[in-house]
Coordinates of C-alpha atoms in Angstrom, one line a residue:
M17 CA -2.2 -18.6 -13.0
K18 CA 1.5 -17.5 -13.1
R19 CA 2.9 -15.5 -16.0
N20 CA 5.7 -17.7 -17.3
R21 CA 6.9 -15.7 -20.2
L22 CA 10.6 -15.8 -20.9
V23 CA 11.0 -12.0 -20.4
S24 CA 9.3 -12.2 -17.0
L25 CA 11.6 -15.0 -15.9
L26 CA 14.7 -13.2 -17.2
A27 CA 13.7 -10.1 -15.3
A28 CA 12.9 -12.0 -12.2
S29 CA 16.1 -14.0 -12.3
A30 CA 18.2 -10.9 -12.8
M31 CA 16.5 -8.9 -10.0
L32 CA 16.3 -11.8 -7.6
L33 CA 20.0 -12.3 -8.1
G34 CA 20.6 -8.7 -7.3
C35 CA 19.2 -9.1 -3.8
V36 CA 22.1 -11.3 -2.6
P37 CA 25.6 -10.3 -3.6
A38 CA 27.3 -7.5 -1.7
M39 CA 27.3 -4.1 -3.3
P40 CA 30.4 -2.8 -5.0
A41 CA 33.1 -1.4 -2.7
M42 CA 32.5 2.3 -2.1
A43 CA 35.1 3.1 0.5
E44 CA 36.6 5.8 -1.7
A45 CA 33.5 7.8 -1.3
G46 CA 34.2 8.4 2.4
V47 CA 31.9 10.6 4.6
Q48 CA 30.2 13.4 2.7
K49 CA 28.7 16.4 4.6
Y50 CA 25.8 18.6 3.3
E51 CA 24.5 21.7 5.0
F52 CA 20.7 22.1 5.1
E53 CA 20.9 25.9 4.6
D54 CA 22.3 25.1 1.1
G55 CA 19.3 23.0 0.2
A56 CA 15.7 23.8 -0.7
T57 CA 12.6 24.2 1.5
S58 CA 8.9 24.3 0.9
G59 CA 7.1 26.1 3.7
G60 CA 10.1 25.8 6.1
T61 CA 12.6 28.5 7.2
I62 CA 16.3 28.9 6.6
Y63 CA 18.1 30.7 9.4
T64 CA 21.6 32.3 9.1
E65 CA 22.0 33.2 12.8
G66 CA 21.5 31.1 15.8
W67 CA 20.2 32.0 19.3
A68 CA 19.6 30.8 22.8
G69 CA 15.9 30.6 23.8
N70 CA 13.1 28.8 25.6
S71 CA 10.6 26.4 24.2
A72 CA 7.7 28.4 25.7
E73 CA 7.0 32.0 24.9
D74 CA 6.6 32.8 28.6
G75 CA 9.9 31.2 29.5
S76 CA 8.3 28.3 31.4
G77 CA 9.5 25.7 29.0
V78 CA 12.9 24.2 28.3
D79 CA 16.0 26.3 27.5
F80 CA 17.8 25.5 24.3
D81 CA 20.8 26.8 22.4
L82 CA 21.0 27.1 18.6
T83 CA 24.3 28.9 18.4
G84 CA 26.5 25.8 17.8
F85 CA 25.4 25.2 14.2
S86 CA 27.7 24.2 11.4
G87 CA 28.3 26.1 8.2
T88 CA 26.4 29.3 7.6
G89 CA 23.0 28.4 9.0
F90 CA 20.3 25.8 9.6
S91 CA 16.7 25.0 8.6
Y92 CA 13.5 24.6 10.5
L93 CA 10.2 22.7 9.8
D94 CA 7.0 23.4 11.8
Q95 CA 3.7 22.6 10.2
K96 CA 2.9 19.2 8.8
G97 CA 3.8 18.9 5.1
T98 CA 6.6 21.4 5.1
T99 CA 9.8 20.1 3.7
V100 CA 13.6 20.6 3.5
S101 CA 15.7 18.8 1.0
I102 CA 19.3 18.4 -0.1
D103 CA 20.8 17.0 -3.3
V104 CA 23.7 14.6 -2.7
T105 CA 26.0 13.0 -5.2
V106 CA 27.4 9.5 -4.9
P107 CA 29.9 7.7 -7.2
E108 CA 28.0 4.3 -7.2
A109 CA 24.6 3.0 -6.6
G110 CA 24.2 1.3 -3.3
L111 CA 23.4 1.5 0.4
Y112 CA 24.6 4.5 2.4
S113 CA 24.4 5.3 6.1
L114 CA 22.6 8.6 6.8
T115 CA 23.3 10.8 9.8
I116 CA 21.3 14.0 10.6
C117 CA 22.3 16.8 12.9
Y118 CA 19.2 18.4 14.6
C119 CA 17.8 20.1 17.6
E120 CA 14.3 19.3 18.9
P121 CA 13.5 21.4 22.0
Y122 CA 9.7 21.5 21.9
D123 CA 8.5 17.9 22.7
L124 CA 9.9 16.2 25.8
N125 CA 9.4 12.9 24.0
K126 CA 10.2 13.1 20.3
K127 CA 9.2 14.4 16.9
V128 CA 8.9 12.1 13.8
Q129 CA 9.4 13.2 10.2
Y130 CA 9.0 11.4 6.9
L131 CA 12.1 10.5 5.0
N132 CA 11.8 10.7 1.1
I133 CA 14.5 9.7 -1.3
N134 CA 14.1 11.0 -4.9
G135 CA 10.5 11.8 -4.2
V136 CA 9.6 8.4 -2.8
N137 CA 8.8 7.8 0.9
Q138 CA 11.3 5.4 2.6
G139 CA 9.8 5.4 6.1
D140 CA 10.4 8.0 8.8
V141 CA 13.0 9.3 11.2
S142 CA 12.5 9.9 14.9
F143 CA 14.2 12.9 16.6
K144 CA 14.1 12.6 20.3
H145 CA 14.1 15.7 22.6
N146 CA 17.4 17.6 22.9
T147 CA 18.4 21.2 23.5
E148 CA 21.3 21.7 21.2
F149 CA 22.4 20.5 17.8
T150 CA 23.2 16.7 18.0
E151 CA 23.7 14.0 15.5
T152 CA 21.4 11.0 15.1
S153 CA 21.1 8.1 12.7
G154 CA 18.8 8.5 9.8
G155 CA 19.1 4.9 8.9
V156 CA 20.4 3.2 5.8
V157 CA 19.2 4.5 2.4
M158 CA 19.5 3.2 -1.1
L159 CA 20.9 5.8 -3.5
Q160 CA 21.3 5.7 -7.2
E161 CA 24.6 6.6 -9.0
G162 CA 24.9 10.4 -9.4
T163 CA 22.6 13.0 -7.9
N164 CA 19.9 12.0 -5.3
T165 CA 17.5 14.2 -3.4
I166 CA 17.1 13.5 0.3
E167 CA 14.1 15.2 1.8
L168 CA 12.6 15.5 5.3
K169 CA 8.9 16.2 5.3
A170 CA 7.2 17.3 8.5
Y171 CA 4.9 14.8 10.1
W172 CA 5.1 16.2 13.7
G173 CA 7.4 19.1 12.6
Y174 CA 8.9 21.6 15.0
T175 CA 12.5 20.5 14.5
F176 CA 15.7 22.4 13.5
F177 CA 18.1 20.7 11.0
D178 CA 21.8 21.7 10.7
Y179 CA 23.4 19.2 8.3
L180 CA 23.4 15.6 7.1
T181 CA 26.3 13.2 6.3
I182 CA 26.3 10.1 4.1
E183 CA 28.9 7.3 3.9
P184 CA 28.9 3.8 2.3
A185 CA 27.0 1.4 4.5
P186 CA 28.7 -1.9 5.6
E187 CA 28.8 -4.3 2.6
S188 CA 27.7 -7.1 4.9
L189 CA 24.1 -5.7 5.0
T190 CA 23.3 -7.1 1.6
N191 CA 24.6 -10.6 2.5
L192 CA 21.3 -11.8 3.9
T193 CA 22.4 -14.9 5.9
P194 CA 20.4 -15.0 9.1
T195 CA 21.1 -17.5 11.8
R196 CA 19.6 -21.0 11.3
Q197 CA 19.3 -21.5 15.0
L198 CA 15.9 -20.8 16.7
S199 CA 16.0 -19.2 20.2
N200 CA 14.4 -22.3 21.6
P201 CA 16.8 -25.2 21.3
N202 CA 14.0 -27.6 21.8
A203 CA 11.9 -26.3 19.0
S204 CA 9.8 -29.1 17.3
D205 CA 10.9 -30.8 14.1
T206 CA 8.1 -29.1 12.1
T207 CA 8.9 -25.7 13.6
K208 CA 12.6 -26.1 12.5
R209 CA 11.5 -27.1 9.0
L210 CA 9.3 -24.1 8.7
Y211 CA 12.0 -21.8 9.9
N212 CA 14.6 -23.3 7.6
Y213 CA 12.2 -22.8 4.7
L214 CA 11.9 -19.1 5.6
C215 CA 15.7 -18.8 5.8
D216 CA 16.0 -20.4 2.3
V217 CA 13.5 -18.0 0.6
Y218 CA 14.7 -14.9 2.4
G219 CA 16.3 -12.5 0.0
E220 CA 15.2 -14.4 -3.0
H221 CA 11.4 -14.2 -2.7
I222 CA 8.7 -12.4 -0.8
L223 CA 5.9 -14.4 0.8
S224 CA 2.4 -13.1 0.4
G225 CA 0.3 -12.6 3.5
Q226 CA -3.1 -11.3 4.6
Q227 CA -4.6 -10.5 8.0
E228 CA -8.1 -11.9 8.5
Y229 CA -10.9 -9.8 9.9
C230 CA -10.5 -10.0 13.7
G231 CA -13.0 -11.5 16.0
S232 CA -15.8 -14.1 15.9
H233 CA -17.4 -14.3 12.5
N234 CA -18.3 -18.0 12.4
Y235 CA -22.0 -17.2 11.8
N236 CA -22.5 -20.7 10.4
S237 CA -20.7 -22.7 13.1
W238 CA -24.0 -24.3 14.2
N239 CA -24.5 -25.7 10.7
D240 CA -20.8 -26.7 10.2
P241 CA -19.1 -27.0 13.6
D242 CA -16.0 -28.8 12.3
T243 CA -15.0 -26.1 9.8
F244 CA -13.5 -22.9 11.2
I245 CA -12.3 -21.1 8.0
K246 CA -15.5 -20.1 6.4
D247 CA -16.8 -16.8 7.7
N248 CA -13.6 -14.7 8.0
E249 CA -12.9 -14.9 4.3
A250 CA -13.8 -11.6 2.7
E251 CA -10.2 -10.5 2.2
F252 CA -9.1 -14.0 1.0
E253 CA -12.0 -14.2 -1.4
Y254 CA -11.2 -10.7 -2.7
I255 CA -7.5 -11.7 -3.4
L256 CA -8.6 -14.9 -5.1
E257 CA -11.1 -13.0 -7.3
K258 CA -8.6 -10.3 -8.3
T259 CA -5.4 -12.4 -8.7
G260 CA -6.4 -16.0 -9.0
E261 CA -4.1 -16.7 -6.0
Q262 CA -4.2 -17.1 -2.3
P263 CA -1.8 -15.8 0.3
A264 CA 0.9 -18.1 1.8
I265 CA 0.5 -16.5 5.2
R266 CA -2.6 -15.9 7.2
G267 CA -2.6 -13.3 10.0
I268 CA -4.7 -14.4 13.0
D269 CA -5.3 -12.4 16.2
F270 CA -5.8 -14.0 19.6
L271 CA -7.5 -10.8 21.0
A272 CA -10.4 -12.8 22.3
Y273 CA -8.3 -14.8 24.7
N274 CA -8.0 -13.6 28.3
T275 CA -9.3 -14.5 31.7
T276 CA -11.4 -11.4 32.2
S277 CA -13.8 -12.4 29.4
D278 CA -15.2 -15.7 28.3
W279 CA -15.8 -14.6 24.7
R280 CA -13.9 -16.9 22.3
D281 CA -13.6 -16.9 18.5
Q282 CA -11.9 -20.2 17.5
A283 CA -8.7 -18.4 16.4
P284 CA -6.5 -21.4 17.5
E285 CA -8.7 -23.7 15.5
R286 CA -8.3 -21.5 12.4
C287 CA -4.5 -21.7 12.8
I288 CA -4.7 -25.5 12.9
E289 CA -7.0 -25.7 9.9
W290 CA -4.9 -23.2 7.8
F291 CA -1.7 -25.1 8.4
N292 CA -3.0 -28.7 8.3
E293 CA -5.8 -28.5 5.7
Y294 CA -4.7 -25.5 3.5
G295 CA -0.9 -26.0 3.9
G296 CA -0.4 -22.3 4.8
I297 CA 1.6 -20.5 7.4
A298 CA 0.0 -18.7 10.3
T299 CA 1.3 -15.5 11.9
V300 CA -0.4 -14.8 15.2
S301 CA -0.6 -11.5 17.0
W302 CA -2.2 -11.0 20.5
H303 CA -4.0 -7.7 21.2
W304 CA -3.8 -8.5 24.9
N305 CA -7.1 -7.3 26.5
V306 CA -6.9 -6.6 30.2
P307 CA -9.4 -5.0 32.6
T308 CA -10.0 -1.3 32.1
E309 CA -9.3 -1.0 35.9
K310 CA -9.1 -3.3 38.9
G311 CA -12.2 -5.4 39.3
S312 CA -13.7 -4.4 35.9
T313 CA -15.1 -6.9 33.5
T314 CA -14.7 -4.5 30.6
T315 CA -11.4 -5.0 28.8
A316 CA -9.2 -3.0 26.5
F317 CA -5.7 -2.8 25.2
Y318 CA -5.5 0.9 24.3
V319 CA -4.4 3.5 26.9
E320 CA -6.2 6.8 27.6
S321 CA -3.8 9.0 25.6
T322 CA -5.0 7.4 22.3
G323 CA -8.5 8.8 22.7
N324 CA -10.0 5.3 22.3
T325 CA -12.8 4.1 24.5
P326 CA -12.8 1.9 26.4
F327 CA -9.2 2.3 27.5
T328 CA -7.3 0.7 30.3
T329 CA -5.3 2.1 33.2
F330 CA -3.6 -1.3 33.6
S331 CA 0.1 -0.8 34.6
V332 CA 2.8 -2.9 32.8
T333 CA 5.2 -2.0 35.6
N334 CA 3.0 -3.5 38.1
A335 CA 2.3 -6.5 35.8
V336 CA 6.0 -7.5 36.1
T337 CA 6.1 -6.9 39.8
E338 CA 5.3 -9.8 42.1
G339 CA 2.6 -9.3 44.7
T340 CA 0.4 -7.0 42.6
W341 CA -3.1 -7.8 41.2
E342 CA -1.8 -7.0 37.8
H343 CA 1.0 -9.6 38.0
E344 CA -1.5 -12.2 39.3
L345 CA -3.8 -11.5 36.4
I346 CA -1.2 -11.7 33.6
L347 CA 0.1 -15.1 35.0
K348 CA -3.5 -16.4 34.7
D349 CA -3.8 -14.9 31.2
I350 CA -0.5 -16.5 30.2
E351 CA -1.7 -19.9 31.5
L352 CA -4.8 -19.5 29.4
I353 CA -3.0 -18.5 26.2
A354 CA -0.5 -21.4 26.8
G355 CA -3.5 -23.8 26.8
E356 CA -4.7 -22.4 23.4
L357 CA -1.2 -22.6 21.9
Q358 CA -0.9 -26.2 23.3
K359 CA -3.8 -27.1 20.9
L360 CA -1.5 -26.0 18.1
E361 CA 1.5 -28.0 19.3
D362 CA -0.7 -31.1 19.8
A363 CA -1.7 -30.7 16.1
D364 CA 2.0 -30.2 15.2
V365 CA 1.3 -26.7 14.0
P366 CA 4.1 -24.1 14.2
I367 CA 3.3 -20.4 14.1
L368 CA 5.0 -17.1 13.8
W369 CA 4.2 -15.8 17.3
R370 CA 4.0 -11.9 17.5
P371 CA 3.1 -10.7 21.0
L372 CA 3.5 -7.2 22.4
H373 CA 3.7 -5.7 19.0
E374 CA 4.2 -1.9 18.3
A375 CA 5.2 -1.4 21.9
E376 CA 7.3 1.7 21.2
G377 CA 4.3 3.4 19.8
A378 CA 3.0 3.6 23.5
W379 CA -0.6 3.3 22.5
F380 CA -0.9 -0.2 24.0
W381 CA -0.7 -0.8 27.7
W382 CA 2.4 -3.0 27.3
G383 CA 4.4 -0.1 25.9
A384 CA 2.9 2.8 27.7
E385 CA 5.5 3.0 30.5
G386 CA 8.7 2.8 28.5
P387 CA 11.1 0.0 27.4
E388 CA 12.2 -1.6 30.6
P389 CA 8.9 -3.0 31.9
C390 CA 7.9 -3.9 28.4
K391 CA 11.1 -6.0 27.9
K392 CA 10.6 -7.6 31.3
L393 CA 7.0 -8.6 30.3
Y394 CA 8.2 -10.0 26.9
R395 CA 11.0 -12.1 28.6
L396 CA 8.5 -13.2 31.3
L397 CA 6.1 -14.3 28.5
Y398 CA 8.9 -16.1 26.7
D399 CA 10.1 -17.9 29.8
Q400 CA 6.6 -18.9 30.8
L401 CA 5.5 -20.2 27.4
T402 CA 8.8 -21.9 26.5
N403 CA 10.2 -23.1 29.8
V404 CA 7.2 -23.4 32.1
Y405 CA 4.6 -24.6 29.7
G406 CA 7.0 -26.3 27.3
L407 CA 5.7 -24.9 24.0
D408 CA 8.1 -25.8 21.2
N409 CA 6.1 -24.6 18.2
L410 CA 6.6 -20.9 18.4
I411 CA 8.9 -18.7 16.2
W412 CA 9.1 -15.5 18.2
Q413 CA 8.8 -12.2 16.4
W414 CA 9.5 -8.7 17.8
T415 CA 7.7 -5.9 15.9
G416 CA 9.8 -2.7 16.4
Y417 CA 10.9 0.5 14.8
T418 CA 14.0 2.2 13.4
Y419 CA 14.0 5.1 15.8
E420 CA 17.1 6.2 17.7
T421 CA 15.5 4.8 20.9
S422 CA 14.4 1.5 19.3
A423 CA 17.5 -0.5 20.5
D424 CA 16.4 0.2 24.1
W425 CA 13.1 -1.7 23.4
Y426 CA 14.6 -4.8 21.8
P427 CA 14.1 -7.8 24.2
G428 CA 17.3 -9.6 23.1
D429 CA 18.6 -12.0 20.5
D430 CA 18.2 -14.9 22.8
V431 CA 14.4 -14.5 22.9
V432 CA 13.8 -13.2 19.4
D433 CA 13.8 -15.2 16.1
M434 CA 12.6 -12.6 13.6
V435 CA 12.1 -8.9 13.5
G436 CA 9.0 -7.2 12.1
Y437 CA 7.9 -3.8 11.1
D438 CA 4.3 -2.5 10.8
K439 CA 4.1 -0.2 7.7
Y440 CA 1.3 2.4 7.5
N441 CA 2.4 5.3 5.3
A442 CA -0.3 5.8 2.7
V443 CA -1.2 9.5 3.0
D444 CA -3.6 12.0 1.4
G445 CA -5.9 9.3 0.0
L446 CA -3.1 7.9 -2.1
P447 CA -1.4 4.5 -2.0
N448 CA 2.3 4.4 -1.1
L449 CA 4.0 1.6 -3.1
S450 CA 7.5 2.4 -1.8
S451 CA 9.6 -0.6 -0.7
I452 CA 10.8 1.5 2.3
S453 CA 14.2 0.0 1.7
S454 CA 15.8 2.4 4.2
T455 CA 13.6 0.9 6.9
F456 CA 14.3 -2.6 5.8
Y457 CA 18.1 -2.2 5.9
S458 CA 18.0 -0.2 9.1
L459 CA 16.2 -3.2 10.7
V460 CA 18.7 -5.6 9.1
Q461 CA 21.5 -3.5 10.6
S462 CA 19.9 -3.4 14.0
T463 CA 20.6 -7.2 14.6
D464 CA 23.8 -7.3 12.4
G465 CA 21.8 -9.4 9.9
E466 CA 21.2 -12.2 12.4
K467 CA 17.4 -12.0 12.2
M468 CA 15.1 -12.1 9.2
V469 CA 13.0 -8.9 8.7
A470 CA 9.4 -9.0 7.7
M471 CA 6.6 -6.5 7.0
T472 CA 4.4 -7.9 9.7
E473 CA 1.5 -5.4 9.0
N474 CA 1.0 -2.9 6.2
D475 CA -1.4 -0.8 4.3
S476 CA -0.1 -0.6 0.7
I477 CA 1.9 -3.6 -0.6
P478 CA 5.1 -2.3 -2.1
S479 CA 5.2 -2.6 -5.9
L480 CA 7.2 -5.4 -7.5
E481 CA 9.3 -2.8 -9.3
N482 CA 10.3 -1.0 -6.1
L483 CA 11.0 -4.2 -4.1
L484 CA 13.4 -5.4 -6.7
K485 CA 14.9 -2.1 -7.8
D486 CA 15.6 -1.1 -4.2
K487 CA 16.7 -4.6 -3.1
A488 CA 14.3 -4.4 -0.2
A489 CA 14.2 -8.1 0.7
W490 CA 11.3 -8.2 3.1
L491 CA 10.5 -11.8 4.1
Y492 CA 6.7 -11.2 3.7
F493 CA 4.0 -8.6 3.6
C494 CA 0.6 -8.8 5.4
P495 CA -2.0 -6.1 4.8
W496 CA -4.4 -5.4 7.6
Y497 CA -8.0 -6.4 7.0
M498 CA -11.0 -4.7 5.2
N499 CA -10.2 -1.4 3.5
Y500 CA -6.5 -1.7 4.2
L501 CA -6.5 -4.3 1.5
T502 CA -9.5 -3.6 -0.6
S503 CA -9.5 0.2 -1.1
E504 CA -7.7 1.7 -4.1
Q505 CA -6.2 4.4 -1.9
N506 CA -4.3 1.6 -0.1
N507 CA -3.9 -1.2 -2.7
P508 CA -4.6 -0.6 -6.3
V509 CA -5.9 -3.7 -8.0
D510 CA -3.2 -3.6 -10.7
N511 CA -0.5 -3.6 -8.1
L512 CA -2.1 -6.4 -6.2
V513 CA -2.4 -8.5 -9.4
E514 CA 1.2 -7.8 -10.4
I515 CA 2.8 -8.8 -7.1
Y516 CA 0.6 -11.9 -6.6
Q517 CA 1.2 -13.2 -10.1
S518 CA 4.9 -12.5 -10.2
D519 CA 7.6 -15.2 -9.8
Y520 CA 9.1 -13.2 -7.0
C521 CA 6.0 -13.6 -4.8
I522 CA 5.3 -16.9 -3.2
T523 CA 1.6 -17.8 -2.9
L524 CA -0.2 -20.6 -1.0
D525 CA 0.0 -23.2 -3.8
E526 CA 3.8 -22.8 -3.9
L527 CA 4.5 -23.7 -0.3
P528 CA 6.3 -27.0 0.4
D529 CA 5.3 -29.7 2.8
F530 CA 6.6 -28.4 6.1
R531 CA 6.7 -31.9 7.7
T532 CA 9.3 -33.1 5.1
Y533 CA 11.2 -29.9 4.3
P534 CA 14.9 -30.3 4.9
I535 CA 16.6 -28.8 8.0
T536 CA 19.9 -27.1 7.6
E537 CA 21.6 -26.6 11.0
G538 CA 23.9 -23.7 11.6
T539 CA 24.7 -20.7 9.3
P540 CA 25.5 -21.4 5.7
V541 CA 29.2 -21.2 4.9
E542 CA 30.2 -19.0 2.0
T543 CA 32.3 -20.7 -0.6
T544 CA 33.6 -19.8 -4.1
A545 CA 32.2 -21.2 -7.3
P546 CA 33.9 -24.4 -8.6
T547 CA 36.0 -24.1 -11.7
E548 CA 34.6 -27.0 -13.5
T549 CA 31.6 -29.3 -13.4
T550 CA 32.0 -33.1 -13.2
A551 CA 29.7 -36.0 -13.0
P552 CA 29.7 -38.1 -9.8
T553 CA 32.6 -40.6 -9.8
E554 CA 32.1 -44.3 -10.3
T555 CA 32.4 -44.8 -6.5
S556 CA 29.6 -42.3 -5.8
A557 CA 26.1 -43.5 -5.1
P558 CA 24.1 -43.7 -8.3
I559 CA 21.7 -40.8 -8.9
D560 CA 18.9 -40.0 -11.3
R561 CA 19.9 -36.9 -13.2
L562 CA 17.3 -34.1 -13.5
P563 CA 18.7 -31.6 -16.0
G564 CA 18.6 -28.1 -14.7
D565 CA 17.9 -29.0 -11.0
I566 CA 21.0 -27.4 -9.4
N567 CA 19.5 -27.4 -5.9
C568 CA 18.5 -31.1 -6.2
D569 CA 15.0 -30.5 -4.8
G570 CA 13.4 -32.7 -7.5
A571 CA 12.0 -29.9 -9.6
V572 CA 13.3 -27.4 -12.2
Q573 CA 12.2 -23.9 -11.3
I574 CA 13.3 -20.2 -11.4
V575 CA 15.2 -20.7 -8.1
D576 CA 17.5 -23.1 -10.0
V577 CA 18.4 -20.3 -12.4
V578 CA 19.0 -17.9 -9.5
M579 CA 21.2 -20.4 -7.7
L580 CA 23.2 -21.1 -10.9
N581 CA 23.8 -17.4 -11.4
K582 CA 25.0 -17.1 -7.8
V583 CA 27.4 -20.0 -8.3
L584 CA 28.8 -18.4 -11.5
M585 CA 29.4 -15.2 -9.5
G586 CA 31.0 -17.0 -6.6
A587 CA 28.2 -16.1 -4.2
D588 CA 27.0 -19.7 -3.7
S589 CA 28.1 -23.3 -4.2
A590 CA 26.4 -26.4 -5.5
S591 CA 26.9 -30.1 -4.8
P592 CA 28.6 -32.3 -7.4
E593 CA 25.2 -33.7 -8.3
G594 CA 23.7 -30.2 -8.6
Q595 CA 26.6 -29.1 -10.8
F596 CA 26.1 -32.2 -13.0
N597 CA 22.3 -31.4 -13.3
A598 CA 23.0 -27.8 -14.2
N599 CA 25.5 -28.5 -17.0
V600 CA 23.0 -28.6 -19.8
D601 CA 24.8 -27.0 -22.8
G602 CA 27.1 -29.9 -23.5
E603 CA 30.3 -27.9 -22.7
E604 CA 32.7 -28.5 -19.9
G605 CA 32.0 -26.5 -16.8
L606 CA 29.1 -24.3 -15.8
S607 CA 28.5 -21.1 -17.9
P608 CA 25.8 -18.4 -18.6
S609 CA 24.6 -20.5 -21.5
D610 CA 23.5 -23.2 -19.0
S611 CA 21.4 -20.6 -17.2
L612 CA 19.8 -19.3 -20.4
L613 CA 18.9 -22.9 -21.5
I614 CA 17.3 -23.6 -18.2
L615 CA 15.3 -20.4 -18.5
K616 CA 14.1 -21.4 -22.0
S617 CA 13.1 -24.8 -20.7
L618 CA 10.8 -23.1 -18.2
V619 CA 8.8 -21.6 -21.0
D620 CA 8.9 -24.8 -23.1
L621 CA 11.3 -23.3 -25.8
V622 CA 13.8 -26.1 -25.4
T623 CA 14.0 -29.5 -23.8
L624 CA 17.0 -30.1 -21.5
S625 CA 19.1 -33.2 -21.8

C-alpha cells in the first residue's frame, strides 16, 4: 500500500534526516526584545499609560499595578478571539526560546491564550495570576529565517502584555537521544525490547495510533467468546477503508475496572490479543471511576466544576492519607487493577501505561486539589504496582502540559519513562493540522531530553508537511474515538491518507517482533563518521553481505538511507560490517553516491552489488 516513488523516498530521507542533527549555532543572535505596543492588534487595546487598580469595579477584588511597564506602553486582550501580534526577525531558521512579560490580575488561577506562529497554531501559553508585569516562559518555538509573526490569540483573554523576548534555544534540544533505561530496573525482557524499539524510531518516524471506542461493545461475545477484538472496531475499519493501513498503536481504556462496580469490558483481554495476535502496541489509560460520595454505588471521574453528571466529591488528598475511607478504597482499586495488569504480564504483553492523565486540567478528581496530592497518588500507584505487586511489563507515561506551573505536577524522572501531551486544538469547525512544534520542544526541554515525547491523545493528526518542516518529532499520535477521527472538521480524509501512506509513518504491518528485537543498554554514544570504509579483516568472523544494509538488520529500507546520511554528516556511526554493506558505488569510502544508489534500489531502478 505504500507509495514507494523515488521522489517520495528522497523527500522522506531528507526530511527525516533533518529531525536529528543539531540546528546551526545562533549564539550571535543573542536576546531580542520586542514591545507589544509596537505590534498589531485585532480587537485588543494598546495602552500608553499605566495605572494602579483593582480587579473588581467595587474594589472588592485584587489590587494590581500596571505602572511598571517597559517601553512606551502595553497591550490588552479581553474577549475570546482578540489578538495581539509582533513581527520578529531572526538570522537563521531554528528553535528559539520565547519569554513573555504579562500581568493577569483577574483570575486567581490562570488564563490561557493560543500561541500562533506565522498564522499557524502551535499550542497555548498559560499565564498564572499575578498583580504586576512579570516574565514567564512562552516555550520553545520554531522560526524561519527572516521575519516571523508571533501572535497571542485570546482563549480565556483578560490579560495584559508588555513585551516578549526571543533567544536561540539550546542546540541539545534537537539531539533526540532519550535514556535507554526504564524506571523499573526489573522490567521484563519483552518490555525492554519494546522500549528500545521506541527509542530507535524516535526522531526518525512517527508511529500511528488510534483510541478504540471506550466501554463494552462485545455484542457478539456469546457467539465468539474467545475473540475480544471484534465489536470495538469502527475506527479501525474506517482507517483501513480510507488508507489501506492499520495503526501500530491501539489506545485502550480501563475505565470499567474499580471495586465500586462489577461492570467489566474485557479491556485487558483486548490488550493481550492486540499484542499477541495482531503484533501491535497497546497504550492504556485509566479513567479511574470512584464513588460519587461515600457509600454510593454510582461512580464518576469528573468533578462538579466541569458541569458533568454524575460527578464525584472524592478527595485525592484524603486518598493519599492513611486512615481515611478514600485511602482504603484506592488500595482496593489498585489491588484490582494489578490483577488485571497481571493477566498481561502472564501473557508477556508490555503496555504503555498512562494513569492519572491530564491532571493539571483539574477536571478529574485526581488533579482537582493541586499538584502535591496528585504526585503522591501517582508515586503510590507506581510503588504498589511495581514493588508490591511486582508488575514488570509497564512503561510509565505522564501526560502533562507546558504551562509555567507544569513542572510542579511532574512526578519525577525516577517514576516516569515517557512524557505525553493530549492535543485538542481544532476550533471553529476546522481541522488544525499544525505540528505544534513549540509544544513538542517545550516538553522535550522539560526533562532535558531524557524522556521521549508522544501525542498521547489528539483531535486532528498533524500534517506530514508540518511534522517534517517543523521537525516536531512526536513519537506517536493517537486520535480519540468516533468523530474525533472520522469528522472532516477534525481529520480530513486526504490528510489521513497522506500520513498513513507516507514512509515517515509506521503502521501495524511495519512493526518488528518485540520478543526478538535487540536491546541496547545505556544511552547511545555520539561518535564522528569514519574516514573510510573497509571490509572485515581476514580474522573477523565471516559475514553474509547485504548491499545497502548499513544498520545490519537484515533488510534494506529507507532507514538505511537515513542512517547513511547521518554517518556522512558525523551524526551517527556504523559498524565495519554496516560500512561494508553501505559501500555500493565501487569507490573507496562512503559517499552521497552510495546513498543515492540505495534509494534507487528501493524503487527497483538499480540492483546493488
